[in-house]
PDB file of C-alpha atoms in Angstrom:
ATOM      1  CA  UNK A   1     -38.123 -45.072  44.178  1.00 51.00           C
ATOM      2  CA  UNK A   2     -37.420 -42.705  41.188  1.00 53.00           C
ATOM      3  CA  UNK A   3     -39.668 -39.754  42.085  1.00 54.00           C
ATOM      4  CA  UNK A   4     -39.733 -38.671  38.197  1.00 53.00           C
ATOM      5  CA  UNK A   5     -40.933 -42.616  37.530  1.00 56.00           C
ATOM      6  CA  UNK A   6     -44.080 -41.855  39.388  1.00 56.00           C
ATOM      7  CA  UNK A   7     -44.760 -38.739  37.314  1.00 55.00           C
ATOM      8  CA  UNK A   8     -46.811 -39.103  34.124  1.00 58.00           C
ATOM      9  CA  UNK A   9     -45.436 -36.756  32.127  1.00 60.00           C
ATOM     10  CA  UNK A  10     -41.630 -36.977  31.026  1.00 60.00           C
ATOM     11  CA  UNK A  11     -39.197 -34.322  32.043  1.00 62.00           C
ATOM     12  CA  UNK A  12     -35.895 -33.440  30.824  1.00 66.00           C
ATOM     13  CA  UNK A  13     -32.908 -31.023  31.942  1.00 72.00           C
ATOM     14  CA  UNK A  14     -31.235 -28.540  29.453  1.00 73.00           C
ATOM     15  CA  UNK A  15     -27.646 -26.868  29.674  1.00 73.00           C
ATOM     16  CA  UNK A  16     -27.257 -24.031  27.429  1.00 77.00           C
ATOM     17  CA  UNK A  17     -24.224 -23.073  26.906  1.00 76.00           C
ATOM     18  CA  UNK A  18     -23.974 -18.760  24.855  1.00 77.00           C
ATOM     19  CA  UNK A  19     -20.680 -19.269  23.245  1.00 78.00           C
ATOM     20  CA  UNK A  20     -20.964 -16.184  21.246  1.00 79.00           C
ATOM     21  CA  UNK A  21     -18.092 -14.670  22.547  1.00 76.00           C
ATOM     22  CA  UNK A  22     -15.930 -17.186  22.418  1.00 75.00           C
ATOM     23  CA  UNK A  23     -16.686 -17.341  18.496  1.00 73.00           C
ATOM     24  CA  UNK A  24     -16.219 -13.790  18.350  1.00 71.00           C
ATOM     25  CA  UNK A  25     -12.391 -13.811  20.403  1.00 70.00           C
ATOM     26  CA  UNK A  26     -11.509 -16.940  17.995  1.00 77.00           C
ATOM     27  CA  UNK A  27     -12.468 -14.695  15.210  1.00 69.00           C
ATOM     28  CA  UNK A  28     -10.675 -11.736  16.607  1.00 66.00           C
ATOM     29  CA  UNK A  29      -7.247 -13.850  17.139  1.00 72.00           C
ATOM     30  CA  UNK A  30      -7.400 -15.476  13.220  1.00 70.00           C
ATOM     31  CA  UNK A  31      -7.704 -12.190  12.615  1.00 65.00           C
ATOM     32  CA  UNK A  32      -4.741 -10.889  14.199  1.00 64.00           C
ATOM     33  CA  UNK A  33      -2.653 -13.910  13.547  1.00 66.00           C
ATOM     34  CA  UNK A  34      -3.378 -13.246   9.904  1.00 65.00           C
ATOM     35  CA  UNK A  35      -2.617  -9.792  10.083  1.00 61.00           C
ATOM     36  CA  UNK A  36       1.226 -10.544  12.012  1.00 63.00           C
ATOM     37  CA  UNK A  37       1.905 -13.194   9.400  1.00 65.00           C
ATOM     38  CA  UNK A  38       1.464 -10.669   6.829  1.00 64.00           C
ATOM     39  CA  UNK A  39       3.264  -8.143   8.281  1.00 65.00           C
ATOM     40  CA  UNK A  40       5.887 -10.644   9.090  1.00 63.00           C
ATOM     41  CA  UNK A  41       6.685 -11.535   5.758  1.00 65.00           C
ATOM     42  CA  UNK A  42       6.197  -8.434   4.632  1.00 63.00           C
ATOM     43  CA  UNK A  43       9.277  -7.308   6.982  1.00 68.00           C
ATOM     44  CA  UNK A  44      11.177 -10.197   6.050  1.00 66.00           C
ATOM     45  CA  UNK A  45      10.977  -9.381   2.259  1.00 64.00           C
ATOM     46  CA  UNK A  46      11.899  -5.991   3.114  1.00 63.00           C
ATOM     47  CA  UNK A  47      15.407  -6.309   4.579  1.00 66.00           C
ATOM     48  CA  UNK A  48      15.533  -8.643   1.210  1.00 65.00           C
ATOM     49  CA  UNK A  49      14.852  -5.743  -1.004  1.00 66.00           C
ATOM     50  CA  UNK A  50      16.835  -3.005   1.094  1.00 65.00           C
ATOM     51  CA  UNK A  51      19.863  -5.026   0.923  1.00 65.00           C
ATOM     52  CA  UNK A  52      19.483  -6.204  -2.515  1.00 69.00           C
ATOM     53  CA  UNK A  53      18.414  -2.589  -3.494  1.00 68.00           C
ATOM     54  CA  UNK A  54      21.690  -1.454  -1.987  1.00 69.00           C
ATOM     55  CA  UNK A  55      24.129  -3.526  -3.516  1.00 72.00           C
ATOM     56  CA  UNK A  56      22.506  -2.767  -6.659  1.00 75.00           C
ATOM     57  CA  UNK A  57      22.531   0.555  -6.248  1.00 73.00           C
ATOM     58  CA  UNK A  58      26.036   0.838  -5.571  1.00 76.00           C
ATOM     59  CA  UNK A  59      26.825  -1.201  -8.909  1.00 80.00           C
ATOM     60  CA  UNK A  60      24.667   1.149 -10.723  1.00 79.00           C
ATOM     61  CA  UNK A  61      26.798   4.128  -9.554  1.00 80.00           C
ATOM     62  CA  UNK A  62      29.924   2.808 -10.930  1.00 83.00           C
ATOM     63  CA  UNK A  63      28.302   2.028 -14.341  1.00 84.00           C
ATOM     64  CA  UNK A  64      26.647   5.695 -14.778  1.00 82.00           C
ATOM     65  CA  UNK A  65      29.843   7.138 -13.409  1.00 84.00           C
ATOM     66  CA  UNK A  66      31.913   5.378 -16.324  1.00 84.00           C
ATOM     67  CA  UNK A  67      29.304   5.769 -19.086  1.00 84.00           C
ATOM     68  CA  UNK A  68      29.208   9.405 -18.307  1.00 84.00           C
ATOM     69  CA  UNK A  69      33.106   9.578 -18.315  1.00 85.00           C
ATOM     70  CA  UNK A  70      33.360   7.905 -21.705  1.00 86.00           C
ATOM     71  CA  UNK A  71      30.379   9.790 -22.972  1.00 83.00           C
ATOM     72  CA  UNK A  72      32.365  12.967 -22.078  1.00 83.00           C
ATOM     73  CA  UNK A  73      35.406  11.927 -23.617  1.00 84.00           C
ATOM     74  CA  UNK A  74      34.020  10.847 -26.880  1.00 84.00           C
ATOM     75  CA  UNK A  75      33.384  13.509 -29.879  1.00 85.00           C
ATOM     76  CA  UNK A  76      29.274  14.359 -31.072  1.00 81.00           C
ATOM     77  CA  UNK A  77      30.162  12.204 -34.009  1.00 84.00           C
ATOM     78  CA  UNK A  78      31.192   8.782 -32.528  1.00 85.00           C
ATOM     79  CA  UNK A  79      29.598   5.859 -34.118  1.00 84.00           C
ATOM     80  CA  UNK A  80      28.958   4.211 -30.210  1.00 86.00           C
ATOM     81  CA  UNK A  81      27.775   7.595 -28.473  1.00 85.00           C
ATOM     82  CA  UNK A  82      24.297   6.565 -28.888  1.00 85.00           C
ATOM     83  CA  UNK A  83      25.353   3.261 -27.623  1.00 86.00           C
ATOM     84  CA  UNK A  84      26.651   4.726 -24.392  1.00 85.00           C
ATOM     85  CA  UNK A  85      23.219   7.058 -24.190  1.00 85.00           C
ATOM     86  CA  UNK A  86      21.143   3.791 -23.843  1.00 86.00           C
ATOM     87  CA  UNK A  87      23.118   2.675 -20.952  1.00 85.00           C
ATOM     88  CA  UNK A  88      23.005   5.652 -19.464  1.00 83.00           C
ATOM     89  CA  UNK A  89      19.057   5.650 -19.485  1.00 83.00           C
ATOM     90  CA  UNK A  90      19.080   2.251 -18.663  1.00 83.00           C
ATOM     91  CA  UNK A  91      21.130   2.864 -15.367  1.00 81.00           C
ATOM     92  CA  UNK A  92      18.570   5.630 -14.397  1.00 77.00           C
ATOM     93  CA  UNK A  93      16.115   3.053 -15.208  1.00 75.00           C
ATOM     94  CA  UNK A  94      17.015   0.553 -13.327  1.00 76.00           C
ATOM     95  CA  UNK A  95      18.013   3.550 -10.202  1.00 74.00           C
ATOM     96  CA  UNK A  96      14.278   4.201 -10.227  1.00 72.00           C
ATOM     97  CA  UNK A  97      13.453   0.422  -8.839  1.00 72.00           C
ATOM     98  CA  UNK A  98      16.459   0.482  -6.902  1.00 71.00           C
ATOM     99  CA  UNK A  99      14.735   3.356  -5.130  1.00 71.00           C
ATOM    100  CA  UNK A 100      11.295   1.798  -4.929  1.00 67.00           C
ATOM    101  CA  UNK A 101      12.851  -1.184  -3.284  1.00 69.00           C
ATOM    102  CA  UNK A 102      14.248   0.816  -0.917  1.00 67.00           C
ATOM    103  CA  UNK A 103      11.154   2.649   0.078  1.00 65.00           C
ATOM    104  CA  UNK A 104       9.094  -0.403   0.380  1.00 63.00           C
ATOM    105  CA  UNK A 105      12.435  -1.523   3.255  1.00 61.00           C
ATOM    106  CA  UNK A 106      11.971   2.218   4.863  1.00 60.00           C
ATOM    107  CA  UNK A 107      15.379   2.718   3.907  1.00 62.00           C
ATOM    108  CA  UNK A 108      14.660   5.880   1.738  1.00 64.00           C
ATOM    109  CA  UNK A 109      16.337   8.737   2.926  1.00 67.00           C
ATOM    110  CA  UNK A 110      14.114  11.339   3.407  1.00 69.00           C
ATOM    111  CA  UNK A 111      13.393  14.778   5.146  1.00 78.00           C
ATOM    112  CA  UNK A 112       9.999  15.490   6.506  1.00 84.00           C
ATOM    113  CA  UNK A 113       8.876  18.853   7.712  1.00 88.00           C
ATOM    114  CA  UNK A 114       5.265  20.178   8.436  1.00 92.00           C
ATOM    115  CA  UNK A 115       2.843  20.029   5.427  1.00 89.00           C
ATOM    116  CA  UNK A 116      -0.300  21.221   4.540  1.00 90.00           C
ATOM    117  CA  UNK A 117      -1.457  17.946   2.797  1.00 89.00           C
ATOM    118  CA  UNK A 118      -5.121  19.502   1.610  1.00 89.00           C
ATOM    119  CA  UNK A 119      -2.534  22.288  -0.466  1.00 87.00           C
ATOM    120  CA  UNK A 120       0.124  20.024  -1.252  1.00 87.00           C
ATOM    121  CA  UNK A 121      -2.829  17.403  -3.277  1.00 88.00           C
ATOM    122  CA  UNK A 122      -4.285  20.433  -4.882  1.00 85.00           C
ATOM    123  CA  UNK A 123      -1.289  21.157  -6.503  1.00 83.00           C
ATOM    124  CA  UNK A 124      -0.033  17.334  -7.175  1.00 84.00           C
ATOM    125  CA  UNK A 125      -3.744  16.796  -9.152  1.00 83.00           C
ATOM    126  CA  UNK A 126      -2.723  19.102 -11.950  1.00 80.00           C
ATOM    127  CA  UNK A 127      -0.056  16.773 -12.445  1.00 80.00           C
ATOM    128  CA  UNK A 128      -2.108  14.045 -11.786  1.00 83.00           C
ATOM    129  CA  UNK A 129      -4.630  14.762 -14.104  1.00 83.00           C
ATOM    130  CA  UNK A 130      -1.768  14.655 -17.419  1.00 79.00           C
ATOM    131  CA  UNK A 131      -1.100  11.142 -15.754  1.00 78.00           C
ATOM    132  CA  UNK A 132      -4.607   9.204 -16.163  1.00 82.00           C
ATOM    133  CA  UNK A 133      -5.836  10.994 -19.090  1.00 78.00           C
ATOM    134  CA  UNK A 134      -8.592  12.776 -20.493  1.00 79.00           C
ATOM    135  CA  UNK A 135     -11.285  10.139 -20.356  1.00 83.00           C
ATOM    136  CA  UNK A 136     -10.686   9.268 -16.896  1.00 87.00           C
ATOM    137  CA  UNK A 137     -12.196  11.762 -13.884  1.00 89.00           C
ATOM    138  CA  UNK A 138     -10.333  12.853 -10.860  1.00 89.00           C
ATOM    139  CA  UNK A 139     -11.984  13.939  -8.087  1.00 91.00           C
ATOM    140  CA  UNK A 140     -10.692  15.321  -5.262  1.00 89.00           C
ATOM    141  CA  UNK A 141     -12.094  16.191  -1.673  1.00 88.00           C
ATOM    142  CA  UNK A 142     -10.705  17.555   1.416  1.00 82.00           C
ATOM    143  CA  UNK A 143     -12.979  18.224   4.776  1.00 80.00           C
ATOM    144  CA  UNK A 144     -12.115  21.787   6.490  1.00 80.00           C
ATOM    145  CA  UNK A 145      -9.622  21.659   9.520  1.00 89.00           C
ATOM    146  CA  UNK A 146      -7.474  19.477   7.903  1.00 92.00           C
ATOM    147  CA  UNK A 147      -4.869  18.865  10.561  1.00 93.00           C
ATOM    148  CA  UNK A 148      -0.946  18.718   8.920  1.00 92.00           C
ATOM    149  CA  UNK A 149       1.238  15.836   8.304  1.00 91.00           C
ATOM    150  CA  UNK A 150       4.809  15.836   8.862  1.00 90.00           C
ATOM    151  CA  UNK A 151       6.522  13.985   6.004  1.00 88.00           C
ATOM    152  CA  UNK A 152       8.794  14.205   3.009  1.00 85.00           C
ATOM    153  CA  UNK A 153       6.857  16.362   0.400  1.00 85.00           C
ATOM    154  CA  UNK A 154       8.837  14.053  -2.604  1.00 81.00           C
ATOM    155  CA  UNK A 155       7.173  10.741  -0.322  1.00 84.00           C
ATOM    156  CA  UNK A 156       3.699  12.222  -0.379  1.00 87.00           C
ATOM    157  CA  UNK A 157       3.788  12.144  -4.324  1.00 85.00           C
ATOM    158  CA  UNK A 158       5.336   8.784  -4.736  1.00 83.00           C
ATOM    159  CA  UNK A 159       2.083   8.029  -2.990  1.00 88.00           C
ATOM    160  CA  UNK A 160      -0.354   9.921  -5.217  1.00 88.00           C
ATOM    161  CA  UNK A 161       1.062   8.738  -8.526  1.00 84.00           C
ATOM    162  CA  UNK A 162       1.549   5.363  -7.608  1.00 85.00           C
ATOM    163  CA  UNK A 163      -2.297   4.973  -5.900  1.00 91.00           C
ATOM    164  CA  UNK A 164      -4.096   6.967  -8.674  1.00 89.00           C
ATOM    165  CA  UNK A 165      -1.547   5.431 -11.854  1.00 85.00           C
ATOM    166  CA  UNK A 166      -2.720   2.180 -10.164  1.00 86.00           C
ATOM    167  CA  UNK A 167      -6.890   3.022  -9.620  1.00 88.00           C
ATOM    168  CA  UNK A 168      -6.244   4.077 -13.814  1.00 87.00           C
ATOM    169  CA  UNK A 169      -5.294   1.385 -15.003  1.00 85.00           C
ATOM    170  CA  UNK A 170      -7.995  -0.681 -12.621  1.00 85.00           C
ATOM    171  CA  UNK A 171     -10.573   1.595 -14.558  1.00 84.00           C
ATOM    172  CA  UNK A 172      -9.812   1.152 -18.662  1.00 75.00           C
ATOM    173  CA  UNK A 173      -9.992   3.788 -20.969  1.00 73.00           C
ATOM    174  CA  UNK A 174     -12.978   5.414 -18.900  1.00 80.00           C
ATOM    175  CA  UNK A 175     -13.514   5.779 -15.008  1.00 86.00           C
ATOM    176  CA  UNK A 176     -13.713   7.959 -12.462  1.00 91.00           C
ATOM    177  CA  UNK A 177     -11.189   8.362  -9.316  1.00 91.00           C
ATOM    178  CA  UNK A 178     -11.432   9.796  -5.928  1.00 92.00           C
ATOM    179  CA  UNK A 179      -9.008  11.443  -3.962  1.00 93.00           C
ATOM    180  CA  UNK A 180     -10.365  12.599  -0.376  1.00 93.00           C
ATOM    181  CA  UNK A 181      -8.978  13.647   2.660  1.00 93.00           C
ATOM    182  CA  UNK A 182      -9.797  13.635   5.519  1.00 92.00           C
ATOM    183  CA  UNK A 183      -9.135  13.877   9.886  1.00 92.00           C
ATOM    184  CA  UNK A 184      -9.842  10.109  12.038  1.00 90.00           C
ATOM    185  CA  UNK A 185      -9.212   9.072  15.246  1.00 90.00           C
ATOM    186  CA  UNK A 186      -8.324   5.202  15.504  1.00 88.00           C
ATOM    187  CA  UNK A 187      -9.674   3.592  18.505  1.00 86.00           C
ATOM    188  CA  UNK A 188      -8.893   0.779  19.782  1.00 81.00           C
ATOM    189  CA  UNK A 189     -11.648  -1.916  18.256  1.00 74.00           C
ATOM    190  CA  UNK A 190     -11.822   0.022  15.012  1.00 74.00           C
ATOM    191  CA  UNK A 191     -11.215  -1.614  11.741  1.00 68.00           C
ATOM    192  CA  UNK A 192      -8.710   0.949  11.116  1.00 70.00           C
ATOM    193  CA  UNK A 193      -6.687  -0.460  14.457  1.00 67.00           C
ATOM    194  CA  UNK A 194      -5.760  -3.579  11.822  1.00 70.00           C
ATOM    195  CA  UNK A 195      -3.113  -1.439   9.873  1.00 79.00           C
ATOM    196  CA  UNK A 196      -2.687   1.743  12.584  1.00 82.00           C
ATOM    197  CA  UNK A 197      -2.436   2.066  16.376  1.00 84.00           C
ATOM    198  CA  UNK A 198      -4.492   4.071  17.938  1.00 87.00           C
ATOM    199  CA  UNK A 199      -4.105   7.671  17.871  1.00 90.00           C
ATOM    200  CA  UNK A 200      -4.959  11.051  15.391  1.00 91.00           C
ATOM    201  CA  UNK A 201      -4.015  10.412  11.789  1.00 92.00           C
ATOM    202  CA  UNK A 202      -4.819  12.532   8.377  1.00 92.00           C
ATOM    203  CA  UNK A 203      -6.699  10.246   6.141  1.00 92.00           C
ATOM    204  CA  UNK A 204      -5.674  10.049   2.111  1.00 93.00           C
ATOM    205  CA  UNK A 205      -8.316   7.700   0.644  1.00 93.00           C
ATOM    206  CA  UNK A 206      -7.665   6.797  -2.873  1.00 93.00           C
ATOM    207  CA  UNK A 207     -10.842   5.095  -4.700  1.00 92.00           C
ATOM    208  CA  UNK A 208     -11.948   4.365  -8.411  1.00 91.00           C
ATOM    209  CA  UNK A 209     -14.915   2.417 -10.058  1.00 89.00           C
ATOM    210  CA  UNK A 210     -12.785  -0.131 -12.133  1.00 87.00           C
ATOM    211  CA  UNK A 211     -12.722  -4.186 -11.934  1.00 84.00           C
ATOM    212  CA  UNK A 212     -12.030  -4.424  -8.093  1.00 87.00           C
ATOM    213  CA  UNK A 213      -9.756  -7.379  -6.733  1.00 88.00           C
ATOM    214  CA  UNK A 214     -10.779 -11.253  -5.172  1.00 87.00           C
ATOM    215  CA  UNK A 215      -9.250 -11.812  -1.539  1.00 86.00           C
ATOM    216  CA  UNK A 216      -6.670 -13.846  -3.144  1.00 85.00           C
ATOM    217  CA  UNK A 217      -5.034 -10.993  -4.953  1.00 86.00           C
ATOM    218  CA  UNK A 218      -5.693  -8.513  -2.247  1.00 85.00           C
ATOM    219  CA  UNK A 219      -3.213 -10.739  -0.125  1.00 83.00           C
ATOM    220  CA  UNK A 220      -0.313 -10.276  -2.208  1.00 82.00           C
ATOM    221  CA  UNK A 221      -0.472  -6.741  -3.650  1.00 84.00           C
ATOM    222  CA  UNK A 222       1.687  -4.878  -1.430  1.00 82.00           C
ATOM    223  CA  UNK A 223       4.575  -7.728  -2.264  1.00 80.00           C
ATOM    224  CA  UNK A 224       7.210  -5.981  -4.641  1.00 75.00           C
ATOM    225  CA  UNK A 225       6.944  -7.464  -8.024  1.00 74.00           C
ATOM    226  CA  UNK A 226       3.682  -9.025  -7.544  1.00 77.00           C
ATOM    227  CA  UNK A 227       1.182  -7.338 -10.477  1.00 77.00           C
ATOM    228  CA  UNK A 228      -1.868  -8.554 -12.279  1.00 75.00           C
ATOM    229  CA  UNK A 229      -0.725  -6.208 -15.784  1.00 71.00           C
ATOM    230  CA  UNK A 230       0.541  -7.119 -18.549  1.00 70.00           C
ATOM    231  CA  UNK A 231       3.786  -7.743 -19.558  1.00 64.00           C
ATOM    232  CA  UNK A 232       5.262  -4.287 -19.791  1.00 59.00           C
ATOM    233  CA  UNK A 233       2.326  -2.430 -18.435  1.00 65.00           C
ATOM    234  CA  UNK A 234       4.459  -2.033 -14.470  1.00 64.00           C
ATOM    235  CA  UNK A 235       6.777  -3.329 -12.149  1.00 66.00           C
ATOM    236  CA  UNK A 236       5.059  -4.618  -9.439  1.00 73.00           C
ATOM    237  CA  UNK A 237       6.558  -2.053  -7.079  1.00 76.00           C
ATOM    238  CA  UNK A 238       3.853   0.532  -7.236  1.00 79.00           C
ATOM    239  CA  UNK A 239       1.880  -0.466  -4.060  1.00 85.00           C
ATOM    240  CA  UNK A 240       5.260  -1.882  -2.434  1.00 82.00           C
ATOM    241  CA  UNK A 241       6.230   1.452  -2.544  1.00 82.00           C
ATOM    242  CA  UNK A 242       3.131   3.186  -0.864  1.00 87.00           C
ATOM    243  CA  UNK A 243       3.164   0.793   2.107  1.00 86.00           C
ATOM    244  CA  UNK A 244       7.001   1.143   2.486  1.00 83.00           C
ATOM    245  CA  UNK A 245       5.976   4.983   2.563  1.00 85.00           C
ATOM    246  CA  UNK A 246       3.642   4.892   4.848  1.00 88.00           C
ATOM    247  CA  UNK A 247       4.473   2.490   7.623  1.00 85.00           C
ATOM    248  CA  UNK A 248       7.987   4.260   7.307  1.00 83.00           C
ATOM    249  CA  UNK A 249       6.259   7.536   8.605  1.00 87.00           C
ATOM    250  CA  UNK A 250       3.917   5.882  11.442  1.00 88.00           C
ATOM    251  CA  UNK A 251       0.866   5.156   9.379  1.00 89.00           C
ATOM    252  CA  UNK A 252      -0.451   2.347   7.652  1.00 88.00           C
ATOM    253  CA  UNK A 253      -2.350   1.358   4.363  1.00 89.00           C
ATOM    254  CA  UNK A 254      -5.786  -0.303   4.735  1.00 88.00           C
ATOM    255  CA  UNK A 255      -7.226  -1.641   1.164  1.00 88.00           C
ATOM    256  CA  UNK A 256     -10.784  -2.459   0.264  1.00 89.00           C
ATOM    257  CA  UNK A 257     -11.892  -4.288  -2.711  1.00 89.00           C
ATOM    258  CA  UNK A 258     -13.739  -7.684  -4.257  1.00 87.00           C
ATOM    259  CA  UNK A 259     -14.614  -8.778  -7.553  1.00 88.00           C
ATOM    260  CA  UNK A 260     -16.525  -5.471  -9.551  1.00 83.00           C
ATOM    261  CA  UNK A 261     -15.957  -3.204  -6.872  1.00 83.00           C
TER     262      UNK A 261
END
């Protein structure tokens, strides 16, 4: 006989199962698996754009070498000097993406030597400040101790004009940037970990109040040619550039933004 069959009351038996963790290590390895598929094709679109930057470049070479020769031969007078002068630009034009296409590939060549990065941004934000305007604010803040970087000085501008050209243009005709830097340790765990190992890194944080990005967009910006401007308003190889720059030099570019913010 069924002891619970000569019980009045009804019983039953409950497993309960905490799968909390399990949620959170499924979360963790999307996570990650999105972050290598990124990185994955952002490596694979880099040896695109090194190569194709190179070949390019070297075509470019021969064209400014020959338009400078004919300039040189030709009298102030000639009818097609001015002609020749437009190619000329042109060629340095088109040198100028050849070069940000070979940063984003971290095939720049560059020199790096010990800087003082709290200094060298105090200087850059004069020039800066001719760059966004009048009605636009820069602020900038450093935290005391500042420990040095060692970089190419010419890299940590490309950086600076390309982050705070792009946080201008996010704000309009009025806004207000923030440059601040900044010591952090990246642990292991720490959201930073997604674009850094661990380890002691100098922190340049780049902010503005302007129209903010949707995840969509976020996932593409660092892909050269890939802009939300206008026709004529950039390249698309502003942000290419800065994470060519910085994963070149053992860092890494973490972005934050959504819709208004």
């Amino acid at each position: 006989v069924n002891y619970f069959e000569c019980l009045d009351e009804a019983f039953f038996v409950a497993f309960v199962r905490d799968r909390t963790k399990e949620h959170e290590d499924e979360v963790q390895r999307a996570r990650l698996q999105q972050q290598l598929n990124q990185a994955q094709k952002l490596e694979s679109v880099g040896r695109l754009a090194g190569g194709v930057a190179h070949d390019f470049n070297n075509m470019l070479c021969v064209i400014l070498a020959h338009a400078d020769l004919s300039l040189g031969s030709l009298p102030p007078t000639s009818p097609i000097r001015e002609d020749l002068e437009q190619i000329v630009a042109a060629a340095y034009s088109a040198r100028d993406v050849a070069r940000h296409l070979l940063a984003f590939s971290r095939q720049q060549t560059i020199t790096p030597v010990a800087i003082d990065l709290d200094r060298h941004v105090g200087f850059a934000s004069k020039s800066l400040l001719r760059l966004i305007g009048e009605d636009v604010t820069l602020e900038v803040s450093t935290a005391p101790g500042l420990w040095p970087v060692k970089m190419d000085p010419s890299q940590i501008d490309q950086v600076l004009v390309n982050l705070v050209v792009n946080a201008r243009d996010a704000c309009g005709d009025h806004g207000k940037i923030g440059v601040a830097l900044s010591n952090v340790v990246v642990d292991e765990g720490s959201p930073e970990e997604s674009c850094c190992p661990p380890g002691s890194y100098v922190l340049l944080e780049v902010s503005d109040d302007g129209s903010g990005m949707d995840p969509e967009v976020v996932g593409h910006i660092f892909e050269p040619f890939f802009t939300t401007k206008e026709v004529g308003r950039g390249t698309g190889l502003g942000l290419a550039t800065v994470y060519g720059i910085a994963t070149q030099n053992g860092g890494g570019v973490r972005v934050w933004s959504e819709p208004g913010q």
